Amino acid sequence: MRILFFILFAVILTEAITEIITKSDIFVPIRKFFFKRRKNNKFFNWMHELLDCGYCTSVWVGWFVIISFLCLDCLFLRIFYGGVIIHRLSNILHFVIDRLDRTNDLKIEEDKDKL
């Protein structure tokens, strides 16, 4: 059972960190840095393509997550990972609640139209 939680947490963590790297405003300056230099340098081009592709980034993030889980015994990383996992799960819960509310709003509108 413990391994299933480990895998679930690793998947959630990888997805959340990948989203932060590839789509968040906080990483825009880093992505711009590589974008501006990509034409003149293969490494900068590779980094730009990596940071611009969520699928590509998730492979490397997944490796980092697994290695850090298995090899590093760091309280800071555990706290950081826990915060990211809780954040992502709360986003999922918010999404579900939002959809349920929207469905209820549509039913109420349909009922009003019938009257």
PDB file of C-alpha atoms in Angstrom:
ATOM      1  CA  MET A   1       0.000   0.000   0.000  1.00  0.00           C
ATOM      2  CA  ARG A   2       2.867   2.336   0.793  1.00  0.00           C
ATOM      3  CA  ILE A   3       4.302   1.945  -2.710  1.00  0.00           C
ATOM      4  CA  LEU A   4       0.955   2.985  -4.241  1.00  0.00           C
ATOM      5  CA  PHE A   5       0.965   6.210  -2.207  1.00  0.00           C
ATOM      6  CA  PHE A   6       4.582   6.784  -3.189  1.00  0.00           C
ATOM      7  CA  ILE A   7       3.737   6.412  -6.884  1.00  0.00           C
ATOM      8  CA  LEU A   8       0.619   8.584  -6.579  1.00  0.00           C
ATOM      9  CA  PHE A   9       2.545  11.337  -4.780  1.00  0.00           C
ATOM     10  CA  ALA A  10       5.389  11.128  -7.320  1.00  0.00           C
ATOM     11  CA  VAL A  11       2.940  11.470 -10.232  1.00  0.00           C
ATOM     12  CA  ILE A  12       1.106  14.412  -8.643  1.00  0.00           C
ATOM     13  CA  LEU A  13       4.385  16.081  -7.740  1.00  0.00           C
ATOM     14  CA  THR A  14       5.875  15.589 -11.212  1.00  0.00           C
ATOM     15  CA  GLU A  15       2.781  17.002 -12.890  1.00  0.00           C
ATOM     16  CA  ALA A  16       2.605  20.010 -10.567  1.00  0.00           C
ATOM     17  CA  ILE A  17       6.303  20.915 -10.846  1.00  0.00           C
ATOM     18  CA  THR A  18       6.146  20.490 -14.629  1.00  0.00           C
ATOM     19  CA  GLU A  19       3.182  22.884 -14.816  1.00  0.00           C
ATOM     20  CA  ILE A  20       5.033  25.428 -12.686  1.00  0.00           C
ATOM     21  CA  ILE A  21       8.150  25.253 -14.871  1.00  0.00           C
ATOM     22  CA  THR A  22       6.426  25.296 -18.265  1.00  0.00           C
ATOM     23  CA  LYS A  23       3.438  27.579 -17.659  1.00  0.00           C
ATOM     24  CA  SER A  24       3.829  29.763 -14.574  1.00  0.00           C
ATOM     25  CA  ASP A  25       4.687  33.449 -14.612  1.00  0.00           C
ATOM     26  CA  ILE A  26       7.503  32.906 -12.122  1.00  0.00           C
ATOM     27  CA  PHE A  27       9.522  30.996 -14.748  1.00  0.00           C
ATOM     28  CA  VAL A  28       8.880  33.462 -17.605  1.00  0.00           C
ATOM     29  CA  PRO A  29      12.247  35.238 -17.152  1.00  0.00           C
ATOM     30  CA  ILE A  30      14.085  31.911 -17.295  1.00  0.00           C
ATOM     31  CA  ARG A  31      12.186  30.777 -20.387  1.00  0.00           C
ATOM     32  CA  LYS A  32      12.815  34.169 -22.034  1.00  0.00           C
ATOM     33  CA  PHE A  33      16.523  33.932 -21.199  1.00  0.00           C
ATOM     34  CA  PHE A  34      16.841  30.669 -23.136  1.00  0.00           C
ATOM     35  CA  PHE A  35      14.489  31.840 -25.896  1.00  0.00           C
ATOM     36  CA  LYS A  36      16.613  34.932 -26.633  1.00  0.00           C
ATOM     37  CA  ARG A  37      19.810  32.881 -26.864  1.00  0.00           C
ATOM     38  CA  ARG A  38      18.507  29.787 -28.652  1.00  0.00           C
ATOM     39  CA  LYS A  39      19.519  30.793 -32.190  1.00  0.00           C
ATOM     40  CA  ASN A  40      23.222  31.063 -31.404  1.00  0.00           C
ATOM     41  CA  ASN A  41      23.736  28.086 -29.143  1.00  0.00           C
ATOM     42  CA  LYS A  42      22.580  24.445 -29.295  1.00  0.00           C
ATOM     43  CA  PHE A  43      22.458  24.131 -25.504  1.00  0.00           C
ATOM     44  CA  PHE A  44      20.239  27.214 -25.143  1.00  0.00           C
ATOM     45  CA  ASN A  45      18.020  25.927 -27.941  1.00  0.00           C
ATOM     46  CA  TRP A  46      17.731  22.539 -26.215  1.00  0.00           C
ATOM     47  CA  MET A  47      16.896  24.205 -22.886  1.00  0.00           C
ATOM     48  CA  HIS A  48      14.304  26.434 -24.540  1.00  0.00           C
ATOM     49  CA  GLU A  49      12.638  23.456 -26.227  1.00  0.00           C
ATOM     50  CA  LEU A  50      12.742  21.515 -22.967  1.00  0.00           C
ATOM     51  CA  LEU A  51      11.152  24.320 -20.934  1.00  0.00           C
ATOM     52  CA  ASP A  52       8.560  24.958 -23.639  1.00  0.00           C
ATOM     53  CA  CYS A  53       7.377  21.328 -23.752  1.00  0.00           C
ATOM     54  CA  GLY A  54       5.507  19.969 -20.732  1.00  0.00           C
ATOM     55  CA  TYR A  55       5.875  16.395 -21.921  1.00  0.00           C
ATOM     56  CA  CYS A  56       9.652  16.797 -22.290  1.00  0.00           C
ATOM     57  CA  THR A  57      10.067  18.599 -18.978  1.00  0.00           C
ATOM     58  CA  SER A  58       8.034  15.995 -17.085  1.00  0.00           C
ATOM     59  CA  VAL A  59      10.550  13.268 -17.973  1.00  0.00           C
ATOM     60  CA  TRP A  60      13.386  15.172 -16.281  1.00  0.00           C
ATOM     61  CA  VAL A  61      11.217  16.315 -13.378  1.00  0.00           C
ATOM     62  CA  GLY A  62      10.115  12.714 -12.855  1.00  0.00           C
ATOM     63  CA  TRP A  63      13.740  11.580 -12.683  1.00  0.00           C
ATOM     64  CA  PHE A  64      14.547  14.336 -10.203  1.00  0.00           C
ATOM     65  CA  VAL A  65      11.535  13.471  -8.027  1.00  0.00           C
ATOM     66  CA  ILE A  66      12.362   9.747  -7.894  1.00  0.00           C
ATOM     67  CA  ILE A  67      16.075  10.309  -7.227  1.00  0.00           C
ATOM     68  CA  SER A  68      15.350  12.869  -4.528  1.00  0.00           C
ATOM     69  CA  PHE A  69      12.781  10.565  -2.897  1.00  0.00           C
ATOM     70  CA  LEU A  70      15.199   7.645  -2.866  1.00  0.00           C
ATOM     71  CA  CYS A  71      18.531   9.350  -2.218  1.00  0.00           C
ATOM     72  CA  LEU A  72      17.947  12.563  -0.301  1.00  0.00           C
ATOM     73  CA  ASP A  73      16.756  12.676   3.258  1.00  0.00           C
ATOM     74  CA  CYS A  74      16.043  16.395   3.421  1.00  0.00           C
ATOM     75  CA  LEU A  75      13.333  17.932   5.585  1.00  0.00           C
ATOM     76  CA  PHE A  76      13.125  21.017   3.339  1.00  0.00           C
ATOM     77  CA  LEU A  77      12.387  18.851   0.273  1.00  0.00           C
ATOM     78  CA  ARG A  78       9.722  16.903   2.143  1.00  0.00           C
ATOM     79  CA  ILE A  79       8.017  20.127   3.231  1.00  0.00           C
ATOM     80  CA  PHE A  80       8.274  21.572  -0.295  1.00  0.00           C
ATOM     81  CA  TYR A  81       6.954  18.371  -1.884  1.00  0.00           C
ATOM     82  CA  GLY A  82       4.110  18.176   0.641  1.00  0.00           C
ATOM     83  CA  GLY A  83       3.114  21.761  -0.096  1.00  0.00           C
ATOM     84  CA  VAL A  84       3.141  21.179  -3.856  1.00  0.00           C
ATOM     85  CA  ILE A  85       1.091  17.981  -3.519  1.00  0.00           C
ATOM     86  CA  ILE A  86      -1.472  19.657  -1.253  1.00  0.00           C
ATOM     87  CA  HIS A  87      -1.664  22.604  -3.655  1.00  0.00           C
ATOM     88  CA  ARG A  88      -2.291  20.339  -6.662  1.00  0.00           C
ATOM     89  CA  LEU A  89      -4.890  18.235  -4.833  1.00  0.00           C
ATOM     90  CA  SER A  90      -6.686  21.395  -3.735  1.00  0.00           C
ATOM     91  CA  ASN A  91      -6.725  22.541  -7.388  1.00  0.00           C
ATOM     92  CA  ILE A  92      -8.337  19.253  -8.390  1.00  0.00           C
ATOM     93  CA  LEU A  93     -10.925  19.555  -5.614  1.00  0.00           C
ATOM     94  CA  HIS A  94     -11.652  23.144  -6.648  1.00  0.00           C
ATOM     95  CA  PHE A  95     -12.109  22.004 -10.270  1.00  0.00           C
ATOM     96  CA  VAL A  96     -14.570  19.266  -9.241  1.00  0.00           C
ATOM     97  CA  ILE A  97     -16.556  21.605  -7.000  1.00  0.00           C
ATOM     98  CA  ASP A  98     -16.613  24.219  -9.764  1.00  0.00           C
ATOM     99  CA  ARG A  99     -18.045  21.693 -12.243  1.00  0.00           C
ATOM    100  CA  LEU A 100     -20.643  20.477  -9.759  1.00  0.00           C
ATOM    101  CA  ASP A 101     -21.737  24.054  -9.058  1.00  0.00           C
ATOM    102  CA  ARG A 102     -21.924  24.779 -12.774  1.00  0.00           C
ATOM    103  CA  THR A 103     -24.057  21.660 -13.319  1.00  0.00           C
ATOM    104  CA  ASN A 104     -26.410  22.746 -10.528  1.00  0.00           C
ATOM    105  CA  ASP A 105     -26.617  26.259 -12.004  1.00  0.00           C
ATOM    106  CA  LEU A 106     -27.570  24.786 -15.392  1.00  0.00           C
ATOM    107  CA  LYS A 107     -30.318  22.655 -13.801  1.00  0.00           C
ATOM    108  CA  ILE A 108     -31.702  25.702 -11.999  1.00  0.00           C
ATOM    109  CA  GLU A 109     -31.722  27.668 -15.273  1.00  0.00           C
ATOM    110  CA  GLU A 110     -33.501  24.784 -17.034  1.00  0.00           C
ATOM    111  CA  ASP A 111     -36.112  24.668 -14.263  1.00  0.00           C
ATOM    112  CA  LYS A 112     -36.667  28.423 -14.595  1.00  0.00           C
ATOM    113  CA  ASP A 113     -37.121  28.059 -18.356  1.00  0.00           C
ATOM    114  CA  LYS A 114     -39.792  25.391 -17.836  1.00  0.00           C
ATOM    115  CA  LEU A 115     -41.829  27.732 -15.671  1.00  0.00           C
TER     116      LEU A 115
END
